[in-house]
Tab-separated table of C-alpha atoms in Angstrom:
chain	number	residue	atom	x	y	z
A	1	MET	CA	0.000	0.000	0.000
A	2	ALA	CA	2.809	2.414	0.861
A	3	MET	CA	4.520	1.619	-2.443
A	4	LEU	CA	1.267	2.230	-4.342
A	5	THR	CA	0.828	5.597	-2.635
A	6	ALA	CA	4.400	6.570	-3.458
A	7	LEU	CA	3.897	5.506	-7.080
A	8	ARG	CA	0.735	7.600	-7.380
A	9	SER	CA	2.517	10.611	-5.916
A	10	PHE	CA	5.394	10.128	-8.359
A	11	THR	CA	3.150	9.811	-11.414
A	12	TYR	CA	1.141	12.829	-10.284
A	13	GLY	CA	4.344	14.844	-10.249
A	14	LEU	CA	5.050	13.816	-13.848
A	15	ARG	CA	1.747	15.208	-15.130
A	16	ARG	CA	1.935	18.500	-16.899
A	17	PRO	CA	-0.414	20.997	-15.178
A	18	TRP	CA	-0.713	23.121	-18.305
A	19	PRO	CA	-2.488	23.344	-20.617
A	20	LEU	CA	-5.540	22.797	-18.444
A	21	ARG	CA	-8.667	21.653	-20.271
A	22	MET	CA	-12.032	21.416	-18.573
A	23	GLU	CA	-15.738	21.647	-19.329
A	24	VAL	CA	-17.446	24.772	-18.006
A	25	GLY	CA	-21.134	25.441	-18.583
A	26	GLY	CA	-21.349	22.839	-21.339
A	27	LEU	CA	-18.344	24.247	-23.233
A	28	TRP	CA	-14.752	23.010	-23.250
A	29	GLU	CA	-12.207	25.606	-22.167
A	30	THR	CA	-8.440	25.307	-22.564
A	31	PHE	CA	-5.988	27.432	-20.564
A	32	ALA	CA	-2.379	27.596	-21.651
A	33	ASN	CA	-0.991	28.804	-18.327
A	34	GLU	CA	-1.847	30.076	-14.861
A	35	GLU	CA	-2.117	33.708	-15.993
A	36	GLU	CA	-4.698	32.841	-18.628
A	37	TYR	CA	-6.713	30.797	-16.145
A	38	GLY	CA	-6.505	33.636	-13.614
A	39	ARG	CA	-7.945	36.089	-16.139
A	40	PHE	CA	-10.794	33.670	-16.824
A	41	LEU	CA	-11.619	33.474	-13.110
A	42	SER	CA	-11.275	37.248	-12.638
A	43	GLN	CA	-14.169	37.753	-15.035
A	44	ARG	CA	-16.389	35.817	-12.638
A	45	LEU	CA	-15.873	37.746	-9.415
A	46	GLU	CA	-19.080	39.744	-9.580
A	47	VAL	CA	-22.795	39.060	-9.445
A	48	PRO	CA	-24.135	39.513	-13.010
A	49	ALA	CA	-26.738	42.210	-13.590
A	50	HIS	CA	-29.653	39.873	-14.289
A	51	LYS	CA	-28.947	37.990	-11.053
A	52	LEU	CA	-28.760	41.269	-9.160
A	53	GLU	CA	-32.199	42.164	-10.458
A	54	ALA	CA	-33.489	38.779	-9.280
A	55	LEU	CA	-32.025	39.339	-5.805
A	56	THR	CA	-33.614	42.786	-5.507
A	57	ALA	CA	-36.995	41.234	-6.421
A	58	LEU	CA	-36.856	38.963	-3.351
A	59	ASP	CA	-38.796	39.749	-0.210
A	60	ALA	CA	-37.095	40.131	3.164
A	61	HIS	CA	-37.277	36.390	3.924
A	62	GLY	CA	-35.841	35.534	0.530
A	63	VAL	CA	-32.921	37.922	1.044
A	64	GLN	CA	-32.182	36.400	4.452
A	65	ARG	CA	-32.298	32.893	2.971
A	66	GLU	CA	-29.842	33.800	0.205
A	67	LEU	CA	-27.631	35.569	2.728
A	68	ARG	CA	-27.490	32.459	4.953
A	69	HIS	CA	-26.581	30.231	1.999
A	70	THR	CA	-23.900	32.650	0.816
A	71	ARG	CA	-22.373	32.929	4.284
A	72	ARG	CA	-22.297	29.130	4.624
A	73	SER	CA	-20.646	28.731	1.233
A	74	HIS	CA	-18.104	31.400	2.107
A	75	GLN	CA	-17.319	29.837	5.485
A	76	ASN	CA	-17.003	26.395	3.874
A	77	ALA	CA	-14.511	27.636	1.265
A	78	VAL	CA	-12.485	29.651	3.787
A	79	ASP	CA	-12.327	26.685	6.193
A	80	ILE	CA	-10.941	24.452	3.445
A	81	LEU	CA	-8.309	26.998	2.456
A	82	VAL	CA	-7.254	27.573	6.079
A	83	ARG	CA	-7.138	23.834	6.761
A	84	ALA	CA	-4.882	23.302	3.754
A	85	MET	CA	-2.533	26.034	4.959
A	86	GLU	CA	-2.456	24.922	8.602
A	87	THR	CA	-2.021	21.184	7.911
A	88	ARG	CA	0.004	21.659	4.725
A	89	SER	CA	-2.412	19.318	3.031
A	90	ARG	CA	-2.974	19.366	-0.691
A	91	LEU	CA	-6.177	21.024	-1.779
A	92	ARG	CA	-6.582	18.040	-4.086
A	93	HIS	CA	-7.132	15.870	-0.997
A	94	LEU	CA	-9.589	18.354	0.536
A	95	TRP	CA	-11.593	19.234	-2.573
A	96	GLY	CA	-14.311	16.742	-1.680
A	97	LEU	CA	-15.174	18.950	1.298
A	98	VAL	CA	-16.396	21.774	-0.971
A	99	ASP	CA	-20.155	21.910	-0.370
A	100	VAL	CA	-21.442	22.238	-3.920
A	101	SER	CA	-25.060	22.125	-2.709
A	102	LYS	CA	-24.672	25.644	-1.300
A	103	VAL	CA	-22.811	27.089	-4.295
A	104	PRO	CA	-24.844	29.876	-6.000
A	105	ASP	CA	-25.666	28.938	-9.593
A	106	GLU	CA	-24.052	32.092	-10.958
A	107	GLN	CA	-21.039	32.799	-13.187
A	108	ASP	CA	-20.659	29.020	-13.807
A	109	TRP	CA	-19.164	28.520	-10.336
A	110	PRO	CA	-20.746	25.085	-9.683
A	111	SER	CA	-19.438	23.903	-13.044
A	112	ILE	CA	-15.981	25.423	-12.456
A	113	LEU	CA	-15.582	23.862	-8.998
A	114	PHE	CA	-16.649	20.450	-10.261
A	115	ALA	CA	-14.497	20.646	-13.389
A	116	ILE	CA	-11.284	21.726	-11.667
A	117	GLY	CA	-11.790	19.086	-8.985
A	118	SER	CA	-12.229	16.410	-11.676
A	119	ALA	CA	-9.267	17.492	-13.819
A	120	ASP	CA	-6.479	14.951	-13.294
A	121	ASN	CA	-3.732	17.413	-14.130
A	122	ALA	CA	-5.056	20.357	-12.092
A	123	SER	CA	-2.102	21.667	-10.096
A	124	GLU	CA	-2.161	22.922	-6.527
A	125	PRO	CA	-1.693	26.552	-7.689
A	126	ALA	CA	-4.685	26.152	-10.044
A	127	LEU	CA	-6.844	24.752	-7.254
A	128	ARG	CA	-5.760	27.507	-4.872
A	129	LEU	CA	-6.428	30.138	-7.542
A	130	THR	CA	-9.912	28.720	-8.080
A	131	LEU	CA	-10.786	28.647	-4.395
A	132	THR	CA	-9.526	32.171	-3.656
A	133	HIS	CA	-11.425	33.637	-6.628
A	134	TYR	CA	-14.546	31.755	-5.547
A	135	ILE	CA	-14.187	33.258	-2.065
A	136	HIS	CA	-13.913	36.750	-3.581
A	137	PHE	CA	-17.069	36.114	-5.612
A	138	LEU	CA	-18.949	35.044	-2.472
A	139	GLU	CA	-17.747	38.168	-0.660
A	140	ALA	CA	-19.142	40.350	-3.449
A	141	ARG	CA	-22.455	38.468	-3.346
A	142	ARG	CA	-22.646	38.699	0.448
A	143	GLU	CA	-21.943	42.434	0.278
A	144	ILE	CA	-24.952	42.956	-2.002
A	145	LEU	CA	-27.214	40.807	0.171
A	146	ASP	CA	-26.050	42.575	3.330
A	147	SER	CA	-27.010	45.878	1.722
A	148	LEU	CA	-30.440	44.552	0.721
A	149	SER	CA	-30.956	43.161	4.219
A	150	ARG	CA	-30.210	46.563	5.762
A	151	GLU	CA	-32.618	48.160	3.294
A	152	TRP	CA	-35.389	45.780	4.357
A	153	GLN	CA	-34.664	46.526	8.013
A	154	ALA	CA	-34.985	50.253	7.269
A	155	VAL	CA	-38.302	49.563	5.526
A	156	ALA	CA	-39.519	47.626	8.580
A	157	ARG	CA	-38.592	50.508	10.901
A	158	LYS	CA	-40.694	52.820	8.749
A	159	GLY	CA	-43.741	50.637	9.202
A	160	GLY	CA	-43.300	48.235	6.312
A	161	ALA	CA	-44.161	50.646	3.524
A	162	GLY	CA	-42.225	50.319	0.285
A	163	ARG	CA	-39.291	48.064	-0.528
A	164	PRO	CA	-35.518	48.442	-0.989
A	165	VAL	CA	-34.364	50.600	-3.865
A	166	ILE	CA	-31.136	49.858	-5.732
A	167	PRO	CA	-29.352	52.907	-7.191
A	168	VAL	CA	-29.672	53.452	-10.909
A	169	ALA	CA	-25.873	53.390	-11.007
A	170	MET	CA	-25.972	49.793	-9.834
A	171	ARG	CA	-28.417	48.560	-12.453
A	172	ARG	CA	-28.003	47.458	-16.013
A	173	ASN	CA	-27.728	50.442	-18.342
A	174	PRO	CA	-30.416	49.943	-21.031
A	175	GLN	CA	-28.508	52.251	-23.411
A	176	SER	CA	-25.323	50.171	-23.396
A	177	ASP	CA	-23.856	46.791	-22.611
A	178	SER	CA	-22.755	47.968	-19.163
A	179	GLU	CA	-23.632	45.815	-16.199
A	180	PHE	CA	-23.443	46.501	-12.487
A	181	THR	CA	-20.767	44.784	-10.470
A	182	SER	CA	-20.021	45.432	-6.832
A	183	ARG	CA	-16.480	46.525	-7.633
A	184	ARG	CA	-16.274	47.734	-11.216
A	185	ASN	CA	-18.710	48.987	-13.840
A	186	LYS	CA	-18.475	50.743	-17.194
A	187	VAL	CA	-20.855	53.354	-15.760
A	188	TYR	CA	-19.825	53.569	-12.090
A	189	ALA	CA	-17.291	51.738	-9.955
A	190	ARG	CA	-17.177	51.250	-6.223
A	191	LEU	CA	-14.202	52.774	-4.434
A	192	PRO	CA	-12.118	50.193	-2.555
A	193	ARG	CA	-12.785	50.818	1.114
A	194	ARG	CA	-10.153	52.928	2.912
A	195	ARG	CA	-8.034	53.269	-0.235
A	196	ALA	CA	-7.580	56.779	-1.618
A	197	VAL	CA	-8.200	57.729	-5.235
A	198	ASN	CA	-6.645	60.859	-6.728
A	199	VAL	CA	-8.795	63.221	-8.798
A	200	ASP	CA	-7.567	66.246	-10.729
A	201	LEU	CA	-10.466	68.676	-11.134
A	202	ASN	CA	-8.402	70.709	-13.573
A	203	ARG	CA	-8.723	67.881	-16.093
A	204	ARG	CA	-12.446	67.340	-15.516
A	205	ALA	CA	-14.304	70.136	-13.787
A	206	GLU	CA	-17.064	67.911	-12.384
A	207	ILE	CA	-17.455	64.253	-11.459
A	208	ALA	CA	-20.445	62.287	-10.212
A	209	VAL	CA	-20.010	60.769	-6.746
A	210	TYR	CA	-22.674	58.368	-5.483
A	211	LEU	CA	-22.895	58.025	-1.710
A	212	ALA	CA	-24.722	54.691	-1.730
A	213	ARG	CA	-27.770	55.497	-3.888
A	214	ASN	CA	-27.536	59.286	-3.551
A	215	ARG	CA	-25.977	61.152	-6.460
A	216	PHE	CA	-23.696	63.997	-5.419
A	217	SER	CA	-21.252	65.849	-7.658
A	218	LEU	CA	-17.801	67.206	-6.953
A	219	ALA	CA	-17.007	70.290	-8.997
A	220	ALA	CA	-14.468	73.090	-9.335
A	221	VAL	CA	-16.167	76.472	-9.837
A	222	ASP	CA	-14.222	79.759	-10.085
A	223	GLY	CA	-11.231	78.392	-8.222
A	224	ALA	CA	-13.277	76.794	-5.433
A	225	VAL	CA	-14.322	73.156	-4.977
A	226	PHE	CA	-17.874	72.234	-3.988
A	227	LEU	CA	-19.755	69.046	-3.173
A	228	GLN	CA	-23.279	69.387	-4.486
A	229	SER	CA	-26.152	67.385	-2.996
A	230	PRO	CA	-29.016	65.774	-4.976
A	231	GLU	CA	-31.182	68.726	-3.905
A	232	GLY	CA	-28.703	71.211	-5.381
A	233	MET	CA	-27.169	72.390	-2.093
A	234	ARG	CA	-23.469	73.268	-2.405
A	235	TYR	CA	-20.988	72.448	0.341
A	236	PRO	CA	-17.647	74.297	-0.031
A	237	MET	CA	-14.532	72.163	0.432
A	238	ARG	CA	-11.672	73.692	2.383
A	239	VAL	CA	-8.021	72.858	1.852
A	240	GLY	CA	-7.249	69.802	3.941
A	241	ARG	CA	-9.612	67.129	5.240
A	242	ASN	CA	-13.377	67.269	4.681
A	243	MET	CA	-15.393	64.458	6.269
A	244	VAL	CA	-18.781	63.804	4.639
A	245	GLY	CA	-21.562	61.869	6.361
A	246	ARG	CA	-24.709	61.980	8.487
A	247	SER	CA	-22.925	62.696	11.758
A	248	GLN	CA	-23.190	66.216	13.145
A	249	GLN	CA	-19.445	66.049	13.761
A	250	CYS	CA	-18.715	65.767	10.028
A	251	ASP	CA	-17.436	68.781	8.115
A	252	VAL	CA	-20.252	68.186	5.626
A	253	CYS	CA	-23.351	66.871	7.389
A	254	VAL	CA	-25.768	65.610	4.741
A	255	ASP	CA	-29.500	65.252	5.218
A	256	VAL	CA	-30.109	62.830	8.081
A	257	GLY	CA	-33.130	61.522	6.161
A	258	GLN	CA	-30.710	59.749	3.823
A	259	THR	CA	-30.306	56.753	6.114
A	260	ASP	CA	-28.208	54.804	3.620
A	261	VAL	CA	-25.418	57.385	3.979
A	262	SER	CA	-23.006	56.324	6.734
A	263	ARG	CA	-22.262	58.527	9.710
A	264	GLN	CA	-18.748	58.983	8.320
A	265	HIS	CA	-19.120	58.088	4.670
A	266	LEU	CA	-16.462	59.772	2.521
A	267	LEU	CA	-13.228	61.627	3.237
A	268	ILE	CA	-12.387	64.355	0.709
A	269	GLU	CA	-8.855	65.712	1.034
A	270	LEU	CA	-8.303	68.914	-0.945
A	271	THR	CA	-4.900	70.322	-1.816
A	272	ASP	CA	-3.969	73.518	-3.612
A	273	GLY	CA	-4.600	73.389	-7.343
A	274	ASN	CA	-7.960	71.568	-7.289
A	275	HIS	CA	-6.434	68.155	-6.573
A	276	VAL	CA	-8.513	65.918	-4.307
A	277	ARG	CA	-8.180	62.489	-2.712
A	278	LEU	CA	-11.349	60.451	-2.148
A	279	THR	CA	-11.424	57.741	0.527
A	280	ASP	CA	-14.533	55.647	1.128
A	281	LEU	CA	-15.152	54.867	4.826
A	282	SER	CA	-18.709	53.569	4.504
A	283	SER	CA	-20.523	50.263	4.646
A	284	ARG	CA	-22.846	51.194	1.768
A	285	GLY	CA	-20.165	52.211	-0.723
A	286	THR	CA	-19.096	55.228	-2.753
A	287	TYR	CA	-19.350	55.020	-6.549
A	288	VAL	CA	-17.427	57.075	-9.123
A	289	PRO	CA	-16.642	56.862	-12.858
A	290	PRO	CA	-14.511	53.706	-13.259
A	291	GLU	CA	-11.584	55.393	-14.972
A	292	LEU	CA	-10.818	57.147	-11.671
A	293	LEU	CA	-9.754	53.815	-10.186
A	294	GLU	CA	-6.728	53.930	-12.465
A	295	ARG	CA	-5.383	56.719	-10.206
A	296	MET	CA	-5.233	54.779	-6.945
A	297	ASP	CA	-3.062	56.432	-4.332
A	298	THR	CA	0.093	54.543	-3.448
A	299	GLY	CA	0.619	56.432	-0.212
A	300	ASP	CA	-0.548	55.292	3.204
A	301	THR	CA	-2.339	58.417	4.462
A	302	SER	CA	-5.785	56.926	3.986
A	303	SER	CA	-4.838	53.660	5.617
A	304	ARG	CA	-4.461	55.610	8.872
A	305	VAL	CA	-8.008	56.946	8.713
A	306	HIS	CA	-10.201	55.561	11.475
C-alpha cells in the first residue's frame, strides 16, 4: 500500500499541469498557463446584472435565505483553504469537502468547482487560484445581500411601507452593454474601502459621486471646490480634510433623512490646485466613474483613517 501511494505521488508529479482543459457550462475551455486561467476566473468575481435584479426582487425572507446560503458557502470555502494552509495538506485531498449544494448557480461557479476538482492534471496553484477567486465572488455576493438586508430593516422601521431601492448606477444600463458589479462597472465603480483615489479637477471640472444610492457631484467652480447634494445644495470644500456623512461632527453633514449614507461616509482631502483624494469609509459604498480607479493612491495616508 505504501509503495502504491508513493507511485501515485510520483506519477502525479510527472503530469503536466498546463495546458488545463475542462468543461465549463457545457463548453470546453483550454488554458495555456496560470495567468490565462486567472484572467478567466477574474471575469467571474461579480454578481451579473440579471442575477442582481433577481435578488432585488426577493422579499425580506428571501434575502435572508440567500444571505445564509452565501455565508455558509463562504465559510465552507475559507475553512478548506485555512485547513490546507495549517495542515500543509494538498487542496486536491480536501476538494471533496467543498459543499457544492450551497454554491450559487451564478457565473458558472458550480461547473468550475466540479471541473477543476475532476481534472487529473489540475495543479495545486490552479486549485488555490480557483478557491480564492470563488471566495472573492462570495464576498461580493454577500456584500450585495447585506445591503439589501439593511434596506429591508430600514423599511420595517418605517412601518413596512415600500421596498428596498437599488441605485440606478448599480443597475443594467439599457442604453449600453454595461452591467453593475459590486467593484467595477463601465458606468460607475465602487471605491475600494479605505483606499484613496486621486482626482484632478483641472482635467475634468465635475465628477459624479454616489454616496450609496444618492448622487452627489464634486465640482471646481471659479477656483473653489464644492460638493453638491441631490437637492442642489453646495458644500464648499476647504483645503485639507473634509469628512462627509450623516454625523453632526462631520465637516459636511448631509440630510439625516438619507439613512443609507453612513455617519462617516467619505473623506475628501483637498490640496492647492484643485487636486482631491477620495477615501470611502462607509458600509454602503461610494461610486465614481470607473476610470478614476486607475489613479489609486500609493501612499498610506488613507490607511491611517479611522
